[in-house]
PDB file of C-alpha atoms in Angstrom:
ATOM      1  CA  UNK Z   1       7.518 -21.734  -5.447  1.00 44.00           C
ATOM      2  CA  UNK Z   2      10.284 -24.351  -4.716  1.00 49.00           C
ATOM      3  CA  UNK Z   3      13.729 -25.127  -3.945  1.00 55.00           C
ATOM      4  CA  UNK Z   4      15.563 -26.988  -6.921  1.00 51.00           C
ATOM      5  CA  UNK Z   5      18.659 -28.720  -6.829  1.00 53.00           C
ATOM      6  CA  UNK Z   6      21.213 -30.164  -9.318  1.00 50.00           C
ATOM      7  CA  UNK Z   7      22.394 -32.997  -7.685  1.00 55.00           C
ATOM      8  CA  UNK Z   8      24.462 -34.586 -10.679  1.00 53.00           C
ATOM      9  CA  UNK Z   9      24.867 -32.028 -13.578  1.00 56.00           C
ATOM     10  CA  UNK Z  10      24.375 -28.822 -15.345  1.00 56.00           C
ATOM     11  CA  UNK Z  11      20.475 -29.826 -16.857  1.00 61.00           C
ATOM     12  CA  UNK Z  12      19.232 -31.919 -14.032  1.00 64.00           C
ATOM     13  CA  UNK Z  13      17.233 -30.317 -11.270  1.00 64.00           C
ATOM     14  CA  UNK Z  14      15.291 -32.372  -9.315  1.00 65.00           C
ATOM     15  CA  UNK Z  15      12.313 -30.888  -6.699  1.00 68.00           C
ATOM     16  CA  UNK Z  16      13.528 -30.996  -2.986  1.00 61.00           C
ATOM     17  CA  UNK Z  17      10.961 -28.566  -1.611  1.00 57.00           C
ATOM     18  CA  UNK Z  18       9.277 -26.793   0.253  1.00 54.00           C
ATOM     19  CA  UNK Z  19       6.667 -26.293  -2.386  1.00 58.00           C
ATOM     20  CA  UNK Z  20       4.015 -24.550  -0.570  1.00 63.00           C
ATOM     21  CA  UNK Z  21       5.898 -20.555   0.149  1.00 72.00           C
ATOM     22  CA  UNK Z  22       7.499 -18.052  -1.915  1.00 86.00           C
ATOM     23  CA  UNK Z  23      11.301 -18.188  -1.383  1.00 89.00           C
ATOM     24  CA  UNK Z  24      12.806 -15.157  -1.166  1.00 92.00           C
ATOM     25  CA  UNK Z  25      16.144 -15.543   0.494  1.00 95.00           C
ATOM     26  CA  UNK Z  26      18.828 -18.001   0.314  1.00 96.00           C
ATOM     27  CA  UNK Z  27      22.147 -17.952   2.661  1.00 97.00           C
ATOM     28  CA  UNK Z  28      24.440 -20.846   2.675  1.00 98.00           C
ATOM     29  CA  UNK Z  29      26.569 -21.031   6.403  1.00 98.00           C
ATOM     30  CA  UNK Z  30      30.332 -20.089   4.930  1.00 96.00           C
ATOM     31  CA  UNK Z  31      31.932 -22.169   7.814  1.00 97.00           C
ATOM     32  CA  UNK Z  32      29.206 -25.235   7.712  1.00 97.00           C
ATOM     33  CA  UNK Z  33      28.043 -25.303   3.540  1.00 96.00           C
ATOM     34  CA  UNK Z  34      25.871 -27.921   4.401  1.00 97.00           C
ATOM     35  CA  UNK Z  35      23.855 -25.698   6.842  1.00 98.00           C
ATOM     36  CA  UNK Z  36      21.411 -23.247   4.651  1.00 98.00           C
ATOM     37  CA  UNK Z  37      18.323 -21.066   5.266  1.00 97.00           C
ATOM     38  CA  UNK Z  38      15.559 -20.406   3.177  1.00 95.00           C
ATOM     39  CA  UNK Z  39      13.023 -17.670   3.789  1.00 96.00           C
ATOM     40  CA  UNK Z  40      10.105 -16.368   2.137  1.00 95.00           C
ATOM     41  CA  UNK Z  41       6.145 -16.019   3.131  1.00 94.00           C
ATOM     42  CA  UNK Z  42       2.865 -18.840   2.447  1.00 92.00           C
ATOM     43  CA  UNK Z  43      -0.284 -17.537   1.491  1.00 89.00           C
ATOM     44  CA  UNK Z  44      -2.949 -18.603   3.937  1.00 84.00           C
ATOM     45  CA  UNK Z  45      -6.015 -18.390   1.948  1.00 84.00           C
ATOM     46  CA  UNK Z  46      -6.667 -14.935   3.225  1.00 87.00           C
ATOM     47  CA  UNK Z  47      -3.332 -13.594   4.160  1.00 89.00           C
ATOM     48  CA  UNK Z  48       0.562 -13.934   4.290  1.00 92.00           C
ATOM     49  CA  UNK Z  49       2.526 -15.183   7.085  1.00 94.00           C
ATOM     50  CA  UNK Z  50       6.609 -15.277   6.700  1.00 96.00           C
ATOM     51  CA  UNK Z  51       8.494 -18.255   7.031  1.00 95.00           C
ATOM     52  CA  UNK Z  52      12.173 -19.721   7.081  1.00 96.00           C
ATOM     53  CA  UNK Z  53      13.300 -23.314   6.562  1.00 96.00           C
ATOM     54  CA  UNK Z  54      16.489 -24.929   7.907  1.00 97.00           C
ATOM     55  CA  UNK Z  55      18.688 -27.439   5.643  1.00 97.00           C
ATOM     56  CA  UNK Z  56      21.506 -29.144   7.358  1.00 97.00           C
ATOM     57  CA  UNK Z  57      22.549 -31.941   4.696  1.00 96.00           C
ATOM     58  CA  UNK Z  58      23.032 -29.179   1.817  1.00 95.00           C
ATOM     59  CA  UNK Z  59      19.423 -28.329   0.623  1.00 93.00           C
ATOM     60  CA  UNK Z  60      18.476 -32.143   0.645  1.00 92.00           C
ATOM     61  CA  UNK Z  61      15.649 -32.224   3.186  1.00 93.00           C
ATOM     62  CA  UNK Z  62      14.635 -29.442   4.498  1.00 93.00           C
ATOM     63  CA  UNK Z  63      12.346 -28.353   8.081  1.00 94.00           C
ATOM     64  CA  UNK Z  64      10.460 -25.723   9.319  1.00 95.00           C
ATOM     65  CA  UNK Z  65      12.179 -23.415  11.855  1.00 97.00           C
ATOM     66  CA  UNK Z  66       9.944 -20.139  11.997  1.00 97.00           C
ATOM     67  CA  UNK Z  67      10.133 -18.327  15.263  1.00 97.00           C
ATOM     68  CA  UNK Z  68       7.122 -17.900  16.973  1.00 93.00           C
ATOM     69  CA  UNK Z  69       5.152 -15.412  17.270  1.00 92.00           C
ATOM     70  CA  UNK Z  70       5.380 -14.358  13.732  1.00 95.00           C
ATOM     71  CA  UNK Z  71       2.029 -14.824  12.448  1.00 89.00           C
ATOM     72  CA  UNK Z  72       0.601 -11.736  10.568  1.00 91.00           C
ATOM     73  CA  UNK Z  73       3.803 -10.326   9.908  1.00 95.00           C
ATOM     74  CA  UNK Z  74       3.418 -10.945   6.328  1.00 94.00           C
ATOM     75  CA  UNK Z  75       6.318 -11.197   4.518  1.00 94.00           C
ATOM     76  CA  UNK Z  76      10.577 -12.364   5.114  1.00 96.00           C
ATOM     77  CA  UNK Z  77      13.077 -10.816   2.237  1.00 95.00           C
ATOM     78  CA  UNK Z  78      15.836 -11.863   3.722  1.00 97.00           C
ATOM     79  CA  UNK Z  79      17.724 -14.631   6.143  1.00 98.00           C
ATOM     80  CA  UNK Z  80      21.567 -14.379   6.609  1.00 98.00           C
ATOM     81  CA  UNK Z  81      23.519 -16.404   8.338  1.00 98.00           C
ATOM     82  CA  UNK Z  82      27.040 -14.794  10.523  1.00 98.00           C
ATOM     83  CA  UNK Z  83      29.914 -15.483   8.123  1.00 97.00           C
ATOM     84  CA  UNK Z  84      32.136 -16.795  11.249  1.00 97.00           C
ATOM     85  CA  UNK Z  85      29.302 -18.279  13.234  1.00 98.00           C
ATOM     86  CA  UNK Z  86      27.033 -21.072  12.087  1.00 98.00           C
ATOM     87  CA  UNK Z  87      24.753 -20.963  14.910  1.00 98.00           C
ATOM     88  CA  UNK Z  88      24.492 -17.071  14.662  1.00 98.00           C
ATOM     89  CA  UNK Z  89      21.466 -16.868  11.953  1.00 98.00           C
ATOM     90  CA  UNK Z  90      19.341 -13.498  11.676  1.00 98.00           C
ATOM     91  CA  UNK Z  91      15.486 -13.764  10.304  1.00 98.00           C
ATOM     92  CA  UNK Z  92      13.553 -10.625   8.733  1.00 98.00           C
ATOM     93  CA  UNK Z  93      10.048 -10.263   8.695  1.00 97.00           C
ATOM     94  CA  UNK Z  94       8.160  -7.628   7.065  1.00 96.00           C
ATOM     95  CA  UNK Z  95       7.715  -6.013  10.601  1.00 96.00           C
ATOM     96  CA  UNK Z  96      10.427  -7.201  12.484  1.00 97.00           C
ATOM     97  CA  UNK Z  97      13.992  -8.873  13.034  1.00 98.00           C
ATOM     98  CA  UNK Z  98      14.372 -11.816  14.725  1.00 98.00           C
ATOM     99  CA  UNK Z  99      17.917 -13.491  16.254  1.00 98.00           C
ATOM    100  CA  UNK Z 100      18.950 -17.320  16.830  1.00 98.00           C
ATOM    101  CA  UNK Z 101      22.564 -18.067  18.882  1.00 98.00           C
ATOM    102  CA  UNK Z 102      21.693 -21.920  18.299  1.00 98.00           C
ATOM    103  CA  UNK Z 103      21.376 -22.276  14.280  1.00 98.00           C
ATOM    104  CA  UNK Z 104      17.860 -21.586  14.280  1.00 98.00           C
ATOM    105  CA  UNK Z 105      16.249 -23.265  16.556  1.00 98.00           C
ATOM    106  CA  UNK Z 106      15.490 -20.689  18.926  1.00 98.00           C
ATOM    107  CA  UNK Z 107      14.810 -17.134  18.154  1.00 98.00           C
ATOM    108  CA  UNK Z 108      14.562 -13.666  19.827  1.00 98.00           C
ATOM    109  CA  UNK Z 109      13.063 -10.799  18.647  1.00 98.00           C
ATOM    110  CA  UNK Z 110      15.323  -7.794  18.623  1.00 98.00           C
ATOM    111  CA  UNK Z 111      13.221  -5.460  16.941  1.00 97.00           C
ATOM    112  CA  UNK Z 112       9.974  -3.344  17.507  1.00 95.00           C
ATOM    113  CA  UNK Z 113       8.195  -2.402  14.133  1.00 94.00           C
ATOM    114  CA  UNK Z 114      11.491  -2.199  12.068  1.00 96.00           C
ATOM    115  CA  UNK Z 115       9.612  -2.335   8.661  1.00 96.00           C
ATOM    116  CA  UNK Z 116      10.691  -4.032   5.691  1.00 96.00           C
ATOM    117  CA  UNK Z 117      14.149  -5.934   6.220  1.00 97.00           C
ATOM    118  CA  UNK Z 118      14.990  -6.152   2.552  1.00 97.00           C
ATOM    119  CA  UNK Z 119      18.403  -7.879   1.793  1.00 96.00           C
ATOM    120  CA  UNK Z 120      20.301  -8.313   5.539  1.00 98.00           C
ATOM    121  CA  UNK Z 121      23.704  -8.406   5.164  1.00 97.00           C
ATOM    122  CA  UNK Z 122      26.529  -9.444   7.501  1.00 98.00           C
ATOM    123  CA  UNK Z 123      30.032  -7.603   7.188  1.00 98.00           C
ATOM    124  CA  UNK Z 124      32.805 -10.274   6.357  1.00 96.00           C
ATOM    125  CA  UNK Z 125      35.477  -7.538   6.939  1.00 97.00           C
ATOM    126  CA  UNK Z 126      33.609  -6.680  10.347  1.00 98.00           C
ATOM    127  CA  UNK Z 127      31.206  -9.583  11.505  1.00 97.00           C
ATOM    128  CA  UNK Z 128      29.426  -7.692  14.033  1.00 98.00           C
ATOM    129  CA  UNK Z 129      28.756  -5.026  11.353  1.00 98.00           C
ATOM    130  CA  UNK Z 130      25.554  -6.121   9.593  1.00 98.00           C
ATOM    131  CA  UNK Z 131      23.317  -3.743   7.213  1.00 98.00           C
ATOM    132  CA  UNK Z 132      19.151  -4.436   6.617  1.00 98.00           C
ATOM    133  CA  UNK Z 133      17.241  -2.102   3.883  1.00 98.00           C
ATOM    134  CA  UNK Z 134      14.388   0.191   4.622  1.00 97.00           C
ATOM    135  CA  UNK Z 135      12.354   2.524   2.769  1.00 97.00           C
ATOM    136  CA  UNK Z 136      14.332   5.642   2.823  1.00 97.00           C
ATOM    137  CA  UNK Z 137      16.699   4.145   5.258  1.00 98.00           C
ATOM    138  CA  UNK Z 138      19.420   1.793   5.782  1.00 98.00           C
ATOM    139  CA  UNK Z 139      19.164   0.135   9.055  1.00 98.00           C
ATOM    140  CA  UNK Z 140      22.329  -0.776  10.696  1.00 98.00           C
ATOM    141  CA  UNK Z 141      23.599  -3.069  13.621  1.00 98.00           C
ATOM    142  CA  UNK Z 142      27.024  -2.726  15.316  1.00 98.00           C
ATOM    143  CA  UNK Z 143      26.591  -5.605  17.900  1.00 98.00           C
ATOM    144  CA  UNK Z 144      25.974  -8.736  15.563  1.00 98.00           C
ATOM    145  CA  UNK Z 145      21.983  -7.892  14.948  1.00 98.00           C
ATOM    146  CA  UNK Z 146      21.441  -7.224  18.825  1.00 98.00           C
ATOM    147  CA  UNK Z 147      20.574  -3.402  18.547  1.00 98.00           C
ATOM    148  CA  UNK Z 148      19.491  -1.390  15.123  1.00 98.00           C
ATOM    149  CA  UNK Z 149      20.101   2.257  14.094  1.00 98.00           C
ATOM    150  CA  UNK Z 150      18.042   3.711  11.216  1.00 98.00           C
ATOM    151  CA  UNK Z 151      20.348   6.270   8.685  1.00 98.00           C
ATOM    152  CA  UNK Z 152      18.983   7.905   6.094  1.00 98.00           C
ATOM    153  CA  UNK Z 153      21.398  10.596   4.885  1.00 98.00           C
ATOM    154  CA  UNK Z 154      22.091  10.949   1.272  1.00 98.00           C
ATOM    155  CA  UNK Z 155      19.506   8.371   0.801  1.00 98.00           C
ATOM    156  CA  UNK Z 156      16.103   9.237  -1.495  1.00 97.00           C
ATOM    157  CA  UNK Z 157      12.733   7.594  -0.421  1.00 97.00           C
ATOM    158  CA  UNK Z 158      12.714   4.293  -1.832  1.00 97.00           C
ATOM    159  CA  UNK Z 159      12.848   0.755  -0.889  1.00 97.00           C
ATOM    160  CA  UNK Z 160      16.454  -0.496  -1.005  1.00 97.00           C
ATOM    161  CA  UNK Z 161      16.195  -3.857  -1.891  1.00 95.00           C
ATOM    162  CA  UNK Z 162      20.182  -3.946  -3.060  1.00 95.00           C
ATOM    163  CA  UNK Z 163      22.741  -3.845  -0.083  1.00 97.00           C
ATOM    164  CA  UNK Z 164      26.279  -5.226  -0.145  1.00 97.00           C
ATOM    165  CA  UNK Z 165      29.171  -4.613   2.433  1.00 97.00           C
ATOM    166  CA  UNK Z 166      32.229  -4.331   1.213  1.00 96.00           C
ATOM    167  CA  UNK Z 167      34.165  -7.634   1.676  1.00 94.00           C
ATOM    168  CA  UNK Z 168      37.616  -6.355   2.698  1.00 96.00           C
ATOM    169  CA  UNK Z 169      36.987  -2.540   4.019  1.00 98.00           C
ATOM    170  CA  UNK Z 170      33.993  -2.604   6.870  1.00 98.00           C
ATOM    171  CA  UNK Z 171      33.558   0.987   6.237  1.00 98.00           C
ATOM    172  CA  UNK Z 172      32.195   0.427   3.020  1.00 98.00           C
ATOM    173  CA  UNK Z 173      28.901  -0.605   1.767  1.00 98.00           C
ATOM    174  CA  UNK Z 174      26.366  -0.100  -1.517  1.00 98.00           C
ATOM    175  CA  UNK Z 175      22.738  -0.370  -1.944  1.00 98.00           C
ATOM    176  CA  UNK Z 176      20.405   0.136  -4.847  1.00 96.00           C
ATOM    177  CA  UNK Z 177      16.806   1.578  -5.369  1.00 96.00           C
ATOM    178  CA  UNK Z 178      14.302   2.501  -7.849  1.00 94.00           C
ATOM    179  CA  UNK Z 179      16.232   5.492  -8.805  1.00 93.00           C
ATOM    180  CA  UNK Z 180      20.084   5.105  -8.504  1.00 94.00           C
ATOM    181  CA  UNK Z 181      22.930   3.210  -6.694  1.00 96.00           C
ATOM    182  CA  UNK Z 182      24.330   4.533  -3.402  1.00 97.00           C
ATOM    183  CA  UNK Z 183      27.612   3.647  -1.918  1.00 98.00           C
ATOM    184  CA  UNK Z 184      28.802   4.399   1.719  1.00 98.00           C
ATOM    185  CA  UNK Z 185      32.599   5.002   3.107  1.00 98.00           C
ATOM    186  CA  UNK Z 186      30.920   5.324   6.721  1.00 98.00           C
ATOM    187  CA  UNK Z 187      30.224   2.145   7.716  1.00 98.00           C
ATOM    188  CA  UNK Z 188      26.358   3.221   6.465  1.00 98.00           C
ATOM    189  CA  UNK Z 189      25.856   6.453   8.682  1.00 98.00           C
ATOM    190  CA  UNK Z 190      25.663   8.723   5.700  1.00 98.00           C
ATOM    191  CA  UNK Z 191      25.678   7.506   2.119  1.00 98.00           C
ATOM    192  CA  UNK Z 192      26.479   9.255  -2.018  1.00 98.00           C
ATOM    193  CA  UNK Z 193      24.671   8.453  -5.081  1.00 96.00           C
ATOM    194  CA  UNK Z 194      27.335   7.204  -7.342  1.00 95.00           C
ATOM    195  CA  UNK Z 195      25.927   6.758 -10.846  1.00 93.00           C
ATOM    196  CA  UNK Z 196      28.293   7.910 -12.825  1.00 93.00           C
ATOM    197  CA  UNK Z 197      28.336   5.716 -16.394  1.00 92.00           C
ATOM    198  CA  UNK Z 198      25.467   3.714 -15.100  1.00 91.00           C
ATOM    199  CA  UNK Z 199      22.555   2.724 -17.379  1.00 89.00           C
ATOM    200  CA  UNK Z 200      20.024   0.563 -15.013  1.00 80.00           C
ATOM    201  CA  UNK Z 201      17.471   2.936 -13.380  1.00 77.00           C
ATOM    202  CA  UNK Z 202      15.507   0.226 -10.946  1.00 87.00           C
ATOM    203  CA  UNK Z 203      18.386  -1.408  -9.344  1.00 92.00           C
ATOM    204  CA  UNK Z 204      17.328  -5.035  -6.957  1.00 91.00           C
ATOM    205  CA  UNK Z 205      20.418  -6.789  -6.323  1.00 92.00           C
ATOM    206  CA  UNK Z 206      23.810  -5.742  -5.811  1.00 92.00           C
TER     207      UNK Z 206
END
């Protein structure tokens, strides 16, 4: 329900906020550390509405940045932030995808009913290269988040909550599901369960 910090050692965690959403997401700005998104959803009383918060002093203080328009789209799994390009930040909603060029404080929706958005992940091997889950489907963007492509082959129908690019090879990737771990050599066009000597069924981070 909040961020925490440890501002001077291992044991002490002090309350920075926001303390009103469910954080879901964290991603730190590899070329600006002190610039770092936090996304997640507040309950309204009556419904859910998704939201993302910008830090730019290293989680100290923290403001709202949520794009507009985003009311009633429930829920955000996942914020990621371009791993060459501070001020290239993507923002999923339950629904949708949503795209800032200016560190968040300006977004465009790129999407039209692109459901769930679970874990996106940016290519460090290939930065335009960047990977979102679905249910049943991986969705992939070749164009830094611009444009999406839904693939689904080899892939069981299940939520994939788990996604990873490879760090070194941009034609690899792996996500996870309820029922197995998948692994791609095609930079996520087609994908092979690869379970072999692996004891965790329901599989949520990779």
């Amino acid at each position: 329900r909040a961020v925490l910090d440890v501002p001077t050692g291992a044991g002490s965690y002090v309350n920075v906020g926001p303390t009103n959403s469910y954080g879901q997401s964290i991603s730190v700005s590899q070329t600006n550390p002190n610039l770092m998104f936090l996304s997640g959803y507040i309950y309204t009383g009556s419904t859910y509405q998704p939201v993302v918060y910008r830090s730019t002093d290293g989680g100290t203080n923290w403001s709202d940045v949520t794009p507009a328009g985003t009311t009633g789209e429930y829920y955000s799994y996942s914020v990621a932030v371009s791993p060459t390009d501070q001020n290239l930040v993507l923002f999923a909603t339950y629904y949708n995808m949503y795209r800032s060029t200016d560190g968040g404080t300006s977004w465009t929706k790129v999407t039209n009913n692109q459901y769930y958005n679970y874990c996106v992940t940016f290519s460090a091997a290939d930065p335009s290269l960047v990977y979102s889950g679905g249910y049943g489907s991986i969705y992939r963007s070749t164009n830094a988040g611009l444009t999406w492509t839904s693939y689904a082959t080899g892939l069981p129908s299940q939520p994939f909550q788990g996604l990873a690019a490879d760090w070194s090879n941009a034609a690899k990737a792996y996500t996870g599901c309820l029922v197995g771990f998948y692994r791609s050599t095609t930079t996520g066009t087609s994908w092979l369960a690869s379970n072999t000597g692996l004891l965790l069924g329901k599989i949520y981070a990779i």
